[in-house]
Amino acid sequence: MSDLFRSYDMQLQAHLDYTSGKKTAFSPPPGGSMHEAGRAFDLDLDKIKKLTLPKFWPLARRHGLEPIIEVPNPRLSEAWHFDCRGSHDLVYQYYSAKNGDNFKSPYTAMAASAIISIGLKVDALGDDVRPAYIQSGLIRLGQNIGDLDGQLGPKSRQALGQLNIDDTLGLDAVADIIDRKLQQKFPTEFFVPGPVIDTGPAPNHLIS
């Protein structure tokens, strides 16, 4: 596997390589790739020739991984690309249902949602990721806010009220409440299953 995460600059370079013809595989500009959220990877198809791509698909889906093409044909461009959409697929569905229209495609909206969810900015959503993070959370929590645009307008504030969240608390407090609600609704995206080790306080000689 490769390209499990791309920074803004890495995605920009990949996009420039595509637009200049240096590479043939499509690479969107920054803000449009699930790679930028650590939610995508590219698979070396030569390594799974014995297994075959058609047999790999159901194995991948069992672990929440989705291909980006319609049929498992290794000759197709992007046959190697897999997403781990998680709750951000709800943003994809939201835009597919025409609830928002400010992104080029539902996929771009989903990618933007995933990117801001890890605290990285998307140019189209402004320098402060908090309003867009709140909006993304509202969509994933089932609210209709219109466009995911980085602006907490009347629809976003009405949606906060529907969730009994006081929109006057400030961005940090509201984002924290949204985060806790997302943790409750999508625990597998925040927590690793298994026993929790209680370490207790640090020894005195390690405390300065």
PDB file of N, CA and C in Angstrom, residues 67-116:
ATOM      1  N   PRO A  67     -13.860   0.594  -3.067  1.00  0.00           N
ATOM      2  CA  PRO A  67     -13.167   0.955  -4.308  1.00  0.00           C
ATOM      3  C   PRO A  67     -13.762   2.228  -4.883  1.00  0.00           C
ATOM      4  N   ILE A  68     -13.048   2.840  -5.801  1.00  0.00           N
ATOM      5  CA  ILE A  68     -13.527   4.090  -6.385  1.00  0.00           C
ATOM      6  C   ILE A  68     -14.077   3.874  -7.789  1.00  0.00           C
ATOM      7  N   ILE A  69     -13.943   2.646  -8.306  1.00  0.00           N
ATOM      8  CA  ILE A  69     -14.459   2.321  -9.632  1.00  0.00           C
ATOM      9  C   ILE A  69     -15.661   1.389  -9.489  1.00  0.00           C
ATOM     10  N   GLU A  70     -16.386   1.199 -10.573  1.00  0.00           N
ATOM     11  CA  GLU A  70     -17.642   0.447 -10.524  1.00  0.00           C
ATOM     12  C   GLU A  70     -17.454  -1.066 -10.580  1.00  0.00           C
ATOM     13  N   VAL A  71     -16.438  -1.537 -11.295  1.00  0.00           N
ATOM     14  CA  VAL A  71     -16.212  -2.977 -11.464  1.00  0.00           C
ATOM     15  C   VAL A  71     -14.752  -3.295 -11.170  1.00  0.00           C
ATOM     16  N   PRO A  72     -14.461  -4.471 -10.622  1.00  0.00           N
ATOM     17  CA  PRO A  72     -13.081  -4.821 -10.254  1.00  0.00           C
ATOM     18  C   PRO A  72     -12.240  -5.245 -11.454  1.00  0.00           C
ATOM     19  N   ASN A  73     -11.936  -4.286 -12.295  1.00  0.00           N
ATOM     20  CA  ASN A  73     -11.129  -4.543 -13.483  1.00  0.00           C
ATOM     21  C   ASN A  73      -9.766  -3.885 -13.293  1.00  0.00           C
ATOM     22  N   PRO A  74      -8.701  -4.669 -13.131  1.00  0.00           N
ATOM     23  CA  PRO A  74      -7.380  -4.080 -12.867  1.00  0.00           C
ATOM     24  C   PRO A  74      -6.841  -3.237 -14.009  1.00  0.00           C
ATOM     25  N   ARG A  75      -7.461  -3.307 -15.183  1.00  0.00           N
ATOM     26  CA  ARG A  75      -7.003  -2.512 -16.322  1.00  0.00           C
ATOM     27  C   ARG A  75      -7.537  -1.077 -16.268  1.00  0.00           C
ATOM     28  N   LEU A  76      -8.518  -0.842 -15.410  1.00  0.00           N
ATOM     29  CA  LEU A  76      -9.113   0.485 -15.320  1.00  0.00           C
ATOM     30  C   LEU A  76      -8.266   1.419 -14.461  1.00  0.00           C
ATOM     31  N   SER A  77      -8.234   2.686 -14.850  1.00  0.00           N
ATOM     32  CA  SER A  77      -7.554   3.678 -14.034  1.00  0.00           C
ATOM     33  C   SER A  77      -8.232   3.773 -12.669  1.00  0.00           C
ATOM     34  N   GLU A  78      -7.435   3.923 -11.629  1.00  0.00           N
ATOM     35  CA  GLU A  78      -7.892   4.013 -10.247  1.00  0.00           C
ATOM     36  C   GLU A  78      -8.377   2.679  -9.679  1.00  0.00           C
ATOM     37  N   ALA A  79      -8.114   1.569 -10.390  1.00  0.00           N
ATOM     38  CA  ALA A  79      -8.476   0.250  -9.845  1.00  0.00           C
ATOM     39  C   ALA A  79      -7.732  -0.024  -8.547  1.00  0.00           C
ATOM     40  N   TRP A  80      -6.644   0.687  -8.348  1.00  0.00           N
ATOM     41  CA  TRP A  80      -5.791   0.492  -7.173  1.00  0.00           C
ATOM     42  C   TRP A  80      -6.222   1.326  -5.964  1.00  0.00           C
ATOM     43  N   HIS A  81      -7.160   2.234  -6.160  1.00  0.00           N
ATOM     44  CA  HIS A  81      -7.510   3.193  -5.111  1.00  0.00           C
ATOM     45  C   HIS A  81      -8.679   2.680  -4.264  1.00  0.00           C
ATOM     46  N   PHE A  82      -8.503   2.765  -2.935  1.00  0.00           N
ATOM     47  CA  PHE A  82      -9.561   2.364  -2.003  1.00  0.00           C
ATOM     48  C   PHE A  82      -9.727   3.445  -0.937  1.00  0.00           C
ATOM     49  N   ASP A  83     -10.989   3.713  -0.594  1.00  0.00           N
ATOM     50  CA  ASP A  83     -11.322   4.688   0.449  1.00  0.00           C
ATOM     51  C   ASP A  83     -11.815   3.994   1.702  1.00  0.00           C
ATOM     52  N   CYS A  84     -11.568   4.625   2.831  1.00  0.00           N
ATOM     53  CA  CYS A  84     -12.218   4.249   4.086  1.00  0.00           C
ATOM     54  C   CYS A  84     -13.114   5.431   4.456  1.00  0.00           C
ATOM     55  N   ARG A  85     -14.342   5.416   3.944  1.00  0.00           N
ATOM     56  CA  ARG A  85     -15.202   6.597   4.031  1.00  0.00           C
ATOM     57  C   ARG A  85     -15.730   6.858   5.425  1.00  0.00           C
ATOM     58  N   GLY A  86     -16.077   5.820   6.154  1.00  0.00           N
ATOM     59  CA  GLY A  86     -16.649   6.004   7.476  1.00  0.00           C
ATOM     60  C   GLY A  86     -17.889   6.875   7.424  1.00  0.00           C
ATOM     61  N   SER A  87     -18.071   7.702   8.448  1.00  0.00           N
ATOM     62  CA  SER A  87     -19.269   8.539   8.535  1.00  0.00           C
ATOM     63  C   SER A  87     -19.293   9.627   7.474  1.00  0.00           C
ATOM     64  N   HIS A  88     -18.170   9.882   6.828  1.00  0.00           N
ATOM     65  CA  HIS A  88     -18.131  10.916   5.795  1.00  0.00           C
ATOM     66  C   HIS A  88     -18.898  10.488   4.545  1.00  0.00           C
ATOM     67  N   ASP A  89     -19.205   9.213   4.454  1.00  0.00           N
ATOM     68  CA  ASP A  89     -20.069   8.767   3.359  1.00  0.00           C
ATOM     69  C   ASP A  89     -21.446   9.418   3.474  1.00  0.00           C
ATOM     70  N   LEU A  90     -21.840   9.791   4.685  1.00  0.00           N
ATOM     71  CA  LEU A  90     -23.115  10.488   4.878  1.00  0.00           C
ATOM     72  C   LEU A  90     -23.098  11.861   4.206  1.00  0.00           C
ATOM     73  N   VAL A  91     -21.925  12.482   4.151  1.00  0.00           N
ATOM     74  CA  VAL A  91     -21.792  13.755   3.437  1.00  0.00           C
ATOM     75  C   VAL A  91     -21.906  13.505   1.943  1.00  0.00           C
ATOM     76  N   TYR A  92     -21.319  12.405   1.485  1.00  0.00           N
ATOM     77  CA  TYR A  92     -21.463  12.020   0.075  1.00  0.00           C
ATOM     78  C   TYR A  92     -22.939  11.836  -0.272  1.00  0.00           C
ATOM     79  N   GLN A  93     -23.654  11.100   0.557  1.00  0.00           N
ATOM     80  CA  GLN A  93     -25.077  10.864   0.321  1.00  0.00           C
ATOM     81  C   GLN A  93     -25.877  12.170   0.384  1.00  0.00           C
ATOM     82  N   TYR A  94     -25.503  13.036   1.305  1.00  0.00           N
ATOM     83  CA  TYR A  94     -26.166  14.328   1.492  1.00  0.00           C
ATOM     84  C   TYR A  94     -26.073  15.162   0.215  1.00  0.00           C
ATOM     85  N   TYR A  95     -24.871  15.211  -0.354  1.00  0.00           N
ATOM     86  CA  TYR A  95     -24.685  15.978  -1.590  1.00  0.00           C
ATOM     87  C   TYR A  95     -25.276  15.258  -2.792  1.00  0.00           C
ATOM     88  N   SER A  96     -25.268  13.940  -2.780  1.00  0.00           N
ATOM     89  CA  SER A  96     -25.912  13.186  -3.860  1.00  0.00           C
ATOM     90  C   SER A  96     -27.404  13.461  -3.894  1.00  0.00           C
ATOM     91  N   ALA A  97     -27.989  13.725  -2.713  1.00  0.00           N
ATOM     92  CA  ALA A  97     -29.417  14.032  -2.616  1.00  0.00           C
ATOM     93  C   ALA A  97     -29.711  15.507  -2.893  1.00  0.00           C
ATOM     94  N   LYS A  98     -28.686  16.263  -3.323  1.00  0.00           N
ATOM     95  CA  LYS A  98     -28.829  17.678  -3.691  1.00  0.00           C
ATOM     96  C   LYS A  98     -29.173  18.584  -2.514  1.00  0.00           C
ATOM     97  N   ASN A  99     -28.780  18.174  -1.316  1.00  0.00           N
ATOM     98  CA  ASN A  99     -28.994  19.041  -0.156  1.00  0.00           C
ATOM     99  C   ASN A  99     -27.984  20.188  -0.118  1.00  0.00           C
ATOM    100  N   GLY A 100     -26.879  20.014  -0.817  1.00  0.00           N
ATOM    101  CA  GLY A 100     -25.863  21.052  -0.962  1.00  0.00           C
ATOM    102  C   GLY A 100     -25.380  21.035  -2.394  1.00  0.00           C
ATOM    103  N   ASP A 101     -24.888  22.188  -2.866  1.00  0.00           N
ATOM    104  CA  ASP A 101     -24.469  22.231  -4.270  1.00  0.00           C
ATOM    105  C   ASP A 101     -23.214  23.072  -4.506  1.00  0.00           C
ATOM    106  N   ASN A 102     -22.449  23.339  -3.459  1.00  0.00           N
ATOM    107  CA  ASN A 102     -21.290  24.209  -3.626  1.00  0.00           C
ATOM    108  C   ASN A 102     -19.999  23.470  -3.938  1.00  0.00           C
ATOM    109  N   PHE A 103     -20.054  22.137  -4.009  1.00  0.00           N
ATOM    110  CA  PHE A 103     -18.868  21.377  -4.378  1.00  0.00           C
ATOM    111  C   PHE A 103     -19.032  20.794  -5.774  1.00  0.00           C
ATOM    112  N   LYS A 104     -17.911  20.529  -6.408  1.00  0.00           N
ATOM    113  CA  LYS A 104     -17.911  19.998  -7.770  1.00  0.00           C
ATOM    114  C   LYS A 104     -18.638  18.670  -7.859  1.00  0.00           C
ATOM    115  N   SER A 105     -18.544  17.871  -6.807  1.00  0.00           N
ATOM    116  CA  SER A 105     -19.170  16.549  -6.801  1.00  0.00           C
ATOM    117  C   SER A 105     -19.401  16.110  -5.361  1.00  0.00           C
ATOM    118  N   PRO A 106     -20.279  15.129  -5.153  1.00  0.00           N
ATOM    119  CA  PRO A 106     -20.443  14.579  -3.798  1.00  0.00           C
ATOM    120  C   PRO A 106     -19.138  14.035  -3.235  1.00  0.00           C
ATOM    121  N   TYR A 107     -18.300  13.493  -4.106  1.00  0.00           N
ATOM    122  CA  TYR A 107     -17.019  12.953  -3.633  1.00  0.00           C
ATOM    123  C   TYR A 107     -16.144  14.075  -3.072  1.00  0.00           C
ATOM    124  N   THR A 108     -16.093  15.210  -3.764  1.00  0.00           N
ATOM    125  CA  THR A 108     -15.288  16.332  -3.290  1.00  0.00           C
ATOM    126  C   THR A 108     -15.794  16.841  -1.947  1.00  0.00           C
ATOM    127  N   ALA A 109     -17.108  16.880  -1.779  1.00  0.00           N
ATOM    128  CA  ALA A 109     -17.689  17.297  -0.500  1.00  0.00           C
ATOM    129  C   ALA A 109     -17.296  16.323   0.606  1.00  0.00           C
ATOM    130  N   MET A 110     -17.371  15.024   0.303  1.00  0.00           N
ATOM    131  CA  MET A 110     -16.988  14.011   1.284  1.00  0.00           C
ATOM    132  C   MET A 110     -15.523  14.160   1.672  1.00  0.00           C
ATOM    133  N   ALA A 111     -14.664  14.366   0.673  1.00  0.00           N
ATOM    134  CA  ALA A 111     -13.235  14.521   0.954  1.00  0.00           C
ATOM    135  C   ALA A 111     -12.979  15.743   1.827  1.00  0.00           C
ATOM    136  N   ALA A 112     -13.661  16.846   1.521  1.00  0.00           N
ATOM    137  CA  ALA A 112     -13.501  18.060   2.330  1.00  0.00           C
ATOM    138  C   ALA A 112     -13.920  17.805   3.772  1.00  0.00           C
ATOM    139  N   SER A 113     -15.024  17.095   3.954  1.00  0.00           N
ATOM    140  CA  SER A 113     -15.499  16.756   5.297  1.00  0.00           C
ATOM    141  C   SER A 113     -14.458  15.941   6.051  1.00  0.00           C
ATOM    142  N   ALA A 114     -13.880  14.964   5.368  1.00  0.00           N
ATOM    143  CA  ALA A 114     -12.884  14.098   6.012  1.00  0.00           C
ATOM    144  C   ALA A 114     -11.623  14.866   6.363  1.00  0.00           C
ATOM    145  N   ILE A 115     -11.219  15.762   5.481  1.00  0.00           N
ATOM    146  CA  ILE A 115      -9.981  16.532   5.716  1.00  0.00           C
ATOM    147  C   ILE A 115     -10.128  17.453   6.922  1.00  0.00           C
ATOM    148  N   ILE A 116     -11.235  18.199   6.980  1.00  0.00           N
ATOM    149  CA  ILE A 116     -11.402  19.118   8.110  1.00  0.00           C
ATOM    150  C   ILE A 116     -11.631  18.368   9.413  1.00  0.00           C
TER     151      ILE A 116
END
